Coordinates of C-alpha atoms in Angstrom, one line a residue:
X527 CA 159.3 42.6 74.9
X528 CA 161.3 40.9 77.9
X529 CA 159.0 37.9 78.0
X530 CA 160.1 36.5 74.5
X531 CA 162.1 33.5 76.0
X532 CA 160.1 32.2 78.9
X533 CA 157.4 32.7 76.3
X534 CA 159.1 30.5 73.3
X535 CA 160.3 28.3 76.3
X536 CA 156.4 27.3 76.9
X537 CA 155.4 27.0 73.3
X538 CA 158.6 24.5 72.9
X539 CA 156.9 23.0 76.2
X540 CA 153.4 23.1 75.0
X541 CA 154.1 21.6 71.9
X542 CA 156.5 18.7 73.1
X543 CA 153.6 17.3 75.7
X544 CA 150.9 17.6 72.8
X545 CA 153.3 15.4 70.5
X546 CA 154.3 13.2 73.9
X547 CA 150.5 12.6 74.4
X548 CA 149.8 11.6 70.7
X549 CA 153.1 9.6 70.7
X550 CA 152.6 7.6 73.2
X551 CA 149.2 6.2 72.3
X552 CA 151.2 5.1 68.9
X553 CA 152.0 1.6 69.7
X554 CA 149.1 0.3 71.5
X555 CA 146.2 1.9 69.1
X556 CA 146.2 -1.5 67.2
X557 CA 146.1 -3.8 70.0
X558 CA 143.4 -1.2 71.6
X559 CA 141.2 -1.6 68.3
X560 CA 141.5 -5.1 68.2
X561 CA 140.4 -5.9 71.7
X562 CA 137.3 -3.8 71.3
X563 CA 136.4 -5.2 68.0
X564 CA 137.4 -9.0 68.3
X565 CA 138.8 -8.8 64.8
X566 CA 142.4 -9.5 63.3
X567 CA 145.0 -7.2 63.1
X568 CA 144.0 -6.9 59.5
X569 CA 141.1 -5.4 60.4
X570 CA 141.8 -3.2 63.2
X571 CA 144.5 -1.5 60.5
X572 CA 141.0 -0.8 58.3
X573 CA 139.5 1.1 61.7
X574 CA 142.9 2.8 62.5
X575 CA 143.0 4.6 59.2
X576 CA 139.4 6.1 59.6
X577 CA 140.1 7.1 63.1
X578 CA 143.1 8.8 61.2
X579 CA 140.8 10.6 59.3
X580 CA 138.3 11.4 61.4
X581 CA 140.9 12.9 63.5
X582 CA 142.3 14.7 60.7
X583 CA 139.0 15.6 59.1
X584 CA 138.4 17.6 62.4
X585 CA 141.7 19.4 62.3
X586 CA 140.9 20.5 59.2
X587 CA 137.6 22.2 60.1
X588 CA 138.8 23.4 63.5
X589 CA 141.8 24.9 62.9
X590 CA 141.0 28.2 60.5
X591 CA 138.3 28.3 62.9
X592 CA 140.5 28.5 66.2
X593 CA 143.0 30.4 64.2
X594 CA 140.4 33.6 63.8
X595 CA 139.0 33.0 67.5
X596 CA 142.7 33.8 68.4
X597 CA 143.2 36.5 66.1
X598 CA 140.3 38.3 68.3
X599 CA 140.1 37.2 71.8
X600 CA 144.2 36.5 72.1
X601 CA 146.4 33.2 71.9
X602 CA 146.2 32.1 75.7
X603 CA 142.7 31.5 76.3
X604 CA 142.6 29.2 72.8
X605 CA 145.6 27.6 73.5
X606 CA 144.7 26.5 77.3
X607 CA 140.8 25.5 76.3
X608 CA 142.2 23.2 74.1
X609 CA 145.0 21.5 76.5
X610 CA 142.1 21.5 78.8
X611 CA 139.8 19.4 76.1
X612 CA 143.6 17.3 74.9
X613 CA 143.5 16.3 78.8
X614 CA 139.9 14.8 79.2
X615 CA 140.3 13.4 75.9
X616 CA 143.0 11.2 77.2
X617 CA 141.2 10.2 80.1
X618 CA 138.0 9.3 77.2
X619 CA 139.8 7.1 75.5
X620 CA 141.4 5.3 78.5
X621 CA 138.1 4.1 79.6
X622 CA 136.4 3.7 76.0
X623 CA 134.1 0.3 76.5
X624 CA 133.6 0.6 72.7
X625 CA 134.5 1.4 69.5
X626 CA 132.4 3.8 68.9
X627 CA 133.5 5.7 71.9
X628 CA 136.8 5.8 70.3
X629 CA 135.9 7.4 67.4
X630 CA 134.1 10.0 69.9
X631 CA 137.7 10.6 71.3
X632 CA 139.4 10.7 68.4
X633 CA 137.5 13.3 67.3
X634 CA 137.2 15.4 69.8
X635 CA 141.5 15.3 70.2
X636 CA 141.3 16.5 66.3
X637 CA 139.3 19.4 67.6
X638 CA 141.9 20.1 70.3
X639 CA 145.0 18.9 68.3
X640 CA 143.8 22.5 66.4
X641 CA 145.9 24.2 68.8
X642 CA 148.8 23.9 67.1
X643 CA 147.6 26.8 64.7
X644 CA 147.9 29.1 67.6
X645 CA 150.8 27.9 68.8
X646 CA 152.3 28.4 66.0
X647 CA 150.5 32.2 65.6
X648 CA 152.0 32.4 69.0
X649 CA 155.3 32.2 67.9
X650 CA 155.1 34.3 64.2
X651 CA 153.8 37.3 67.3
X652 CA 156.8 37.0 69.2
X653 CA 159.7 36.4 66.3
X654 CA 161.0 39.3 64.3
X655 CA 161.2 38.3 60.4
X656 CA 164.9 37.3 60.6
X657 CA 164.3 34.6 63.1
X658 CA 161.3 33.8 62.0
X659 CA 162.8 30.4 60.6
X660 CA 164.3 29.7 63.9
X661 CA 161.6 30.2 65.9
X662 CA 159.8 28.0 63.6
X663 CA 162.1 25.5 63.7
X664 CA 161.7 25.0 67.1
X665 CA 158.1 23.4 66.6
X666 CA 160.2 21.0 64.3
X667 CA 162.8 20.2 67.4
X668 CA 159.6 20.1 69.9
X669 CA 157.9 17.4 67.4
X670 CA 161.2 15.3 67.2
X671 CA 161.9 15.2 70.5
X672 CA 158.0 14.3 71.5
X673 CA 158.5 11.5 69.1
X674 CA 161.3 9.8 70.4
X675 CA 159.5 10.4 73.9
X676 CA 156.0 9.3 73.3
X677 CA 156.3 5.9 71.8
X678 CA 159.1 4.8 74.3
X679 CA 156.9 6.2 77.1
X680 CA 154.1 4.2 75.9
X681 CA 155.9 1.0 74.2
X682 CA 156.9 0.1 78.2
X683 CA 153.5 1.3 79.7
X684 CA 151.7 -0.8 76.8
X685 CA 153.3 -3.8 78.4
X686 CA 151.5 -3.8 81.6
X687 CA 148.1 -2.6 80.0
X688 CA 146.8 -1.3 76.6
X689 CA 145.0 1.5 78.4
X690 CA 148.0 2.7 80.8
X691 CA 149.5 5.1 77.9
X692 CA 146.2 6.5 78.0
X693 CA 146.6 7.6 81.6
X694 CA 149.8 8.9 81.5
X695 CA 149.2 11.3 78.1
X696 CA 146.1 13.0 80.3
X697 CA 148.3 13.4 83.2
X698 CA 150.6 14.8 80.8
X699 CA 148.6 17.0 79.1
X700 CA 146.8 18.6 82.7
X701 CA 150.2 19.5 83.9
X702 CA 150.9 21.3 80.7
X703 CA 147.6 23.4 80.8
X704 CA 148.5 24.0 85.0
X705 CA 151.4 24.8 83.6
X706 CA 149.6 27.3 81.1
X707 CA 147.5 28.9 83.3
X708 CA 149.8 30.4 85.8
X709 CA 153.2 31.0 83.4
X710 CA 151.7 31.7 80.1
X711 CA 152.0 35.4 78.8
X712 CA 149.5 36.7 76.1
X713 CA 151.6 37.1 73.3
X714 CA 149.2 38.8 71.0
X715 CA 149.2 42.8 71.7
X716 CA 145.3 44.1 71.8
X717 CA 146.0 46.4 69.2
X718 CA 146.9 44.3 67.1
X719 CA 143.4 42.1 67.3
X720 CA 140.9 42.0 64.4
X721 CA 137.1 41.2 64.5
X722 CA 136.2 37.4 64.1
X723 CA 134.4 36.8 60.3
X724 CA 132.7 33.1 60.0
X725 CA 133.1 33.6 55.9
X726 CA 137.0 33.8 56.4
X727 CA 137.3 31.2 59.3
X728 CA 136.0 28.3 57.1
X729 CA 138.5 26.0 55.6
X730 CA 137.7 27.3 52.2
X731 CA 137.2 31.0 53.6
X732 CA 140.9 31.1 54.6
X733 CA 142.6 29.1 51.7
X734 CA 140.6 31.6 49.4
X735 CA 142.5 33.9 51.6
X736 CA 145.9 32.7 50.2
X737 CA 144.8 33.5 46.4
X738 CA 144.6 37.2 47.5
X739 CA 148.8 37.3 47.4
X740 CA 150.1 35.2 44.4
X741 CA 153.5 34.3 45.0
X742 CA 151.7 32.3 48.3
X743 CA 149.7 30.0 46.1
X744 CA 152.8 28.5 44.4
X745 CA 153.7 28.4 47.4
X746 CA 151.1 26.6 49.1
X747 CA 151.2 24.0 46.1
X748 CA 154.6 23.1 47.0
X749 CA 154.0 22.9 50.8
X750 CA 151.1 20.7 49.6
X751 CA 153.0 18.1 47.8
X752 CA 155.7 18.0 50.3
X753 CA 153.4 17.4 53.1
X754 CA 151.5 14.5 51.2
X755 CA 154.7 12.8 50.2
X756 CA 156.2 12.9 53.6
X757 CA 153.2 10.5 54.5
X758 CA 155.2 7.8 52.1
X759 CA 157.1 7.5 55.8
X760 CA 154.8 7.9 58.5
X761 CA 151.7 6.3 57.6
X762 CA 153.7 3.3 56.0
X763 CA 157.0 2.8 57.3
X764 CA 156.3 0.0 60.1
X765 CA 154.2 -1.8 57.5
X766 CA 157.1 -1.5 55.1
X767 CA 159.5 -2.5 57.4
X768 CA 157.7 -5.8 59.3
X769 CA 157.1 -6.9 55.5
X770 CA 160.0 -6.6 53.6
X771 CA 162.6 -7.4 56.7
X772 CA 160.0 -9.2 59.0
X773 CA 161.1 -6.5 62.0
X774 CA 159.9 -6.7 65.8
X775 CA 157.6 -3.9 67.0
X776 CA 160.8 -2.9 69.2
X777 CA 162.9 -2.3 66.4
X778 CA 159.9 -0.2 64.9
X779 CA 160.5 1.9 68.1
X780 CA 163.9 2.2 67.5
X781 CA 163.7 3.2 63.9
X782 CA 161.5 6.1 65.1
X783 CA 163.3 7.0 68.0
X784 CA 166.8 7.3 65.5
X785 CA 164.2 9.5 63.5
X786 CA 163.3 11.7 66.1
X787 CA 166.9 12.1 66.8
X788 CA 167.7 13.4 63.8
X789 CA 164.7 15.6 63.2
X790 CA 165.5 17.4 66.2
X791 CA 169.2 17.9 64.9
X792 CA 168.5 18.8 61.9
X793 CA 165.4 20.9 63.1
X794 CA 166.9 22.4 66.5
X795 CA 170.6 23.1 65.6
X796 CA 171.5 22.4 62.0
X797 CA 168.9 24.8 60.7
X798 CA 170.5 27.8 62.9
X799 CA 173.5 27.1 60.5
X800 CA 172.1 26.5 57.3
X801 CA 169.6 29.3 56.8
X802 CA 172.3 32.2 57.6
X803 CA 174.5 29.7 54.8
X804 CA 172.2 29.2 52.0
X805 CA 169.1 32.0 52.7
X806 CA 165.7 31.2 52.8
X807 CA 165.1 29.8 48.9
X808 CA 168.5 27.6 48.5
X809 CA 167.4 26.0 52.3
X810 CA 164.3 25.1 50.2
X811 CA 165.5 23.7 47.1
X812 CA 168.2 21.7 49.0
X813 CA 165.9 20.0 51.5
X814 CA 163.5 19.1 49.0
X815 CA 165.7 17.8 46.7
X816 CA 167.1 15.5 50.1
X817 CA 163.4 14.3 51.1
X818 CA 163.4 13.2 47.4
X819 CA 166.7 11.4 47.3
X820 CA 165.9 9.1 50.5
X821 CA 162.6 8.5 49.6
X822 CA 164.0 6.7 46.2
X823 CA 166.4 5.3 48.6
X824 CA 163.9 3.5 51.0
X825 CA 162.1 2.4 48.1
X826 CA 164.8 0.5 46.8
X827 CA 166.8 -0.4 50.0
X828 CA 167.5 -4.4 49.8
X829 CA 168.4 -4.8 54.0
X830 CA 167.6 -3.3 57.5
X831 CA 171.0 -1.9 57.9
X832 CA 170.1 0.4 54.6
X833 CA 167.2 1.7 56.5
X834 CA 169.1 3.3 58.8
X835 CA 171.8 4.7 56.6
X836 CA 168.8 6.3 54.2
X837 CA 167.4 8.3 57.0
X838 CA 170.4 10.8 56.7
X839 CA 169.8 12.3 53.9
X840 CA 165.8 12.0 54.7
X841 CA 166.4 13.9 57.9
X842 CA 168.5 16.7 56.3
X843 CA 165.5 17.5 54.2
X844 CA 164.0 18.8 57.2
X845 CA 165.7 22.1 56.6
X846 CA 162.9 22.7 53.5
X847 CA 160.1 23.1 56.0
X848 CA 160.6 25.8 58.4
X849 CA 162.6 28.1 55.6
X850 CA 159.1 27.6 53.6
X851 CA 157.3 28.6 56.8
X852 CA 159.2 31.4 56.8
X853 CA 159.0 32.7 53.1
X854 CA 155.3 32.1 53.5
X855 CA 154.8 34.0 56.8
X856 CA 156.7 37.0 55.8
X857 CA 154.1 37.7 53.0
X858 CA 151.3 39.1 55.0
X859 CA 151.2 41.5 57.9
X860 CA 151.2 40.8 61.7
X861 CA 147.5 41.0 62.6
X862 CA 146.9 38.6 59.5
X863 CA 149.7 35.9 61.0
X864 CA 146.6 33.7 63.3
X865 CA 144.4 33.5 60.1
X866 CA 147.4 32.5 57.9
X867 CA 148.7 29.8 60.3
X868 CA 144.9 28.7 60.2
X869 CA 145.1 28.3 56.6
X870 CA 148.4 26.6 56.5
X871 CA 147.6 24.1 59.2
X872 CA 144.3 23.5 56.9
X873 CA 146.3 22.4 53.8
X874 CA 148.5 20.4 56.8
X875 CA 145.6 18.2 57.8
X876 CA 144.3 18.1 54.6
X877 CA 147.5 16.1 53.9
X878 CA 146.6 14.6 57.0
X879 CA 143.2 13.1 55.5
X880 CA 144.9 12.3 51.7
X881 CA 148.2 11.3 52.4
X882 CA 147.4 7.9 54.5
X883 CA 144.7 7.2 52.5
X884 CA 146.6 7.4 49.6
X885 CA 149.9 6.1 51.0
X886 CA 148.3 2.7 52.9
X887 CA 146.2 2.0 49.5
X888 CA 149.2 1.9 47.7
X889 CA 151.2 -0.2 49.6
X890 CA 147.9 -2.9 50.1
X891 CA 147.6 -2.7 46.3
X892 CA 151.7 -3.5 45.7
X893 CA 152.2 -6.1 48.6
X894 CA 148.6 -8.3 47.8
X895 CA 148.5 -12.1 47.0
X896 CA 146.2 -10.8 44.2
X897 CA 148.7 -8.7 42.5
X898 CA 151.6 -10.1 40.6
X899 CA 153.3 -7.2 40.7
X900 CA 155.2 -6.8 44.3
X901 CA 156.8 -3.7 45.0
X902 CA 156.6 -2.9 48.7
X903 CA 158.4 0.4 48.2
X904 CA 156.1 2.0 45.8
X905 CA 154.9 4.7 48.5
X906 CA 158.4 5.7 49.0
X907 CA 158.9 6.2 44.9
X908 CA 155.4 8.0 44.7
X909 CA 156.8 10.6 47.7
X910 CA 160.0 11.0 45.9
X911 CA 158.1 12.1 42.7
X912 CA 155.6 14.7 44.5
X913 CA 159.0 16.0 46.5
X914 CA 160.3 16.6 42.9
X915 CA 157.1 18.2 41.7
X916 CA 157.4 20.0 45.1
X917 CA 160.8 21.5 44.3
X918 CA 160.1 22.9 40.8
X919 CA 156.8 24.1 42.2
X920 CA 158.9 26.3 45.2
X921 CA 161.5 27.2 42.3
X922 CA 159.4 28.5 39.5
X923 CA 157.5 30.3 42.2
X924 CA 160.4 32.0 44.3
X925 CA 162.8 32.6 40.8
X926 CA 159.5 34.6 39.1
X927 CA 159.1 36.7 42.2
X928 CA 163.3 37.7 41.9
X929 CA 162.8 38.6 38.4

């Protein structure tokens, strides 16, 4: 196997101008909304969490789905129909006279966005088990960077017109798949392909899949929790933020550009250090344990400066993920790696459709005229719990399999 660098190279690649494109529609989607339904920002937040869900409604169907299709006919044809679909998607959404056309391209980039399953398949083919972690890490370093990128990218092309973001993440996105067709190796061996089964490419056909090996459903309750509490931050952050210390949109951008940084620290280069350190389960316990800590940080901090310094230990969290990846992707054998990636990303965007939902409600509920009690912070101190129940979920589950 020469190819496995260019090969990891391109996923990185892949991966980054996905997150670019979705990064860079991030700060004109409201002011997009509102234009096309002549309604007050209050409103257009109402609109931007269905098209949310309908996005991530989408993913979830799509992605077990494209998973199996990979498992059969290879990674490289699924992963360039769906940049190809990504890239008129774009273009969609740039001219959308309406609302409802919107909503069309929404979901039709949640039926693409369910890529990221094989990319992710793509890179459990071409790791060994010890670097698994790594390797997976790297999709964590890819998001990071995409997201200090993408909402720059679009923050100064949202100045000169809502839609212009719009054009640039197609352009994007049709290099990439250019890009794709001529460089791209297959990564999955034709040997190694299985037949494609409708029963076990459903959403529910694949996480039924997981109960087959035990020690993966403690498992996937864990990843579960964490996933849903890490929406305390990015569904509600700038809304936290603009009311508690009446920010600009800029320093929104900033805040998530210092974010990005540190994902990708943590994510492309602290990782490499830590899981040789600690192993595989102590890289789990510790990062969930510092999600949980700066989420009751956030929740309590008093001024903007605190925001800042609470993202540390946040960040270092970040080390929980990819080990769990890991742990989780050793447990079943090569040929079953597309179809366990497709369940995985199902619970993901299931998170996807909860986790706002339940996050924004929240934070309307605690920050209303209607309600005397006023607690801006209370998504952060829900996310903290669910990281704790995360952590003795991951423990009880990893300490029964030692005895």
């Amino acid at each position: 196997m020469g190819n496995r660098k260019p090969a990891l190279g391109f996923i990185f690649v892949t991966i980054l101008l996905d997150v670019i494109g979705f990064g860079i529609i991030i700060p004109v989607m409201p002011q997009l909304i509102q234009n096309l339904i002549g309604g007050t920002m209050s409103d257009a937040s109402l609109y931007g969490g269905l098209l949310m869900f309908s996005f991530a409604m989408m993913q979830f169907v799509f992605s077990p789905i494209f998973g199996g299709l990979s498992d059969k006919y290879g990674r490289r044809p699924i992963i360039l129909t769906s940049l190809f679909g990504f890239g008129l998607n774009y273009f969609l959404l740039a001219y959308a006279p309406t609302i409802e056309w919107l909503f069309l391209g929404r979901i039709l980039a949640g039926v693409a966005g369910a890529s990221l399953t094989t990319a992710t398949a793509y890179i459990a083919d071409i790791s060994t088990p010890e670097k698994r972690a790594q390797n997976f890490g790297i999709i964590g370093a890819a998001f990071g960077l995409g997201f200090i990128i993408g909402p720059v990218i679009g923050g100064v092309l949202g100045q000169y017109h809502v839609r212009a973001p719009f054009i640039a993440a197609a352009i994007f996105t049709l290099i990439n798949w250019m890009y794709g067709y001529f460089i791209l190796p297959e990564s999955l061996d034709v040997s190694l392909r299985r037949p494609f089964n409708w029963k076990r490419a459903n959403p529910v056909g694949s996480l039924k899949h997981i109960r087959n090996y035990p020690i993966l459903t403690g498992l996937a309750i864990s990843f579960v929790l964490l996933n849903i509490a890490i929406h305390a931050v990015q569904s509600t952050w700038s809304y936290f933020v603009f009311e508690k210390f009446d920010w600009t949109q800029r320093m929104v951008g900033v805040s998530l550009g210092v974010v990005g940084v540190l994902v990708a620290f943590v994510q492309g280069f602290l990782i490499r250090k830590t899981t040789p350190l600690l192993g595989q389960n102590k890289s789990i316990y510790a990062g969930l344990m510092f999600y949980a800590i700066g989420l009751i940080l956030f929740a309590f901090a008093n001024s903007s400066w605190m925001m800042y310094v609470f993202l540390i230990p946040y960040c270092l969290g970040g080390i929980a993920g990819p080990a769990m990846q890991a742990v989780i992707s050793n447990q079943v054998p090569a040929n079953e790696q597309g179809e366990l990636q497709g369940a995985m990303a199902s619970l993901m965007s299931l998170t996807a459709v909860i986790g706002p939902l339940i996050m924004t409600n929240l934070f309307s509920l605690t920050t209303s005229n209607r309600n005397r009690f006023y607690f801006p912070g209370a998504p952060f101190a829900l996310g903290a719990v669910l990281m704790v129940a995360s952590l003795w979920f991951a423990y009880r589950t990893l300490e029964r399999k030692h005895h």
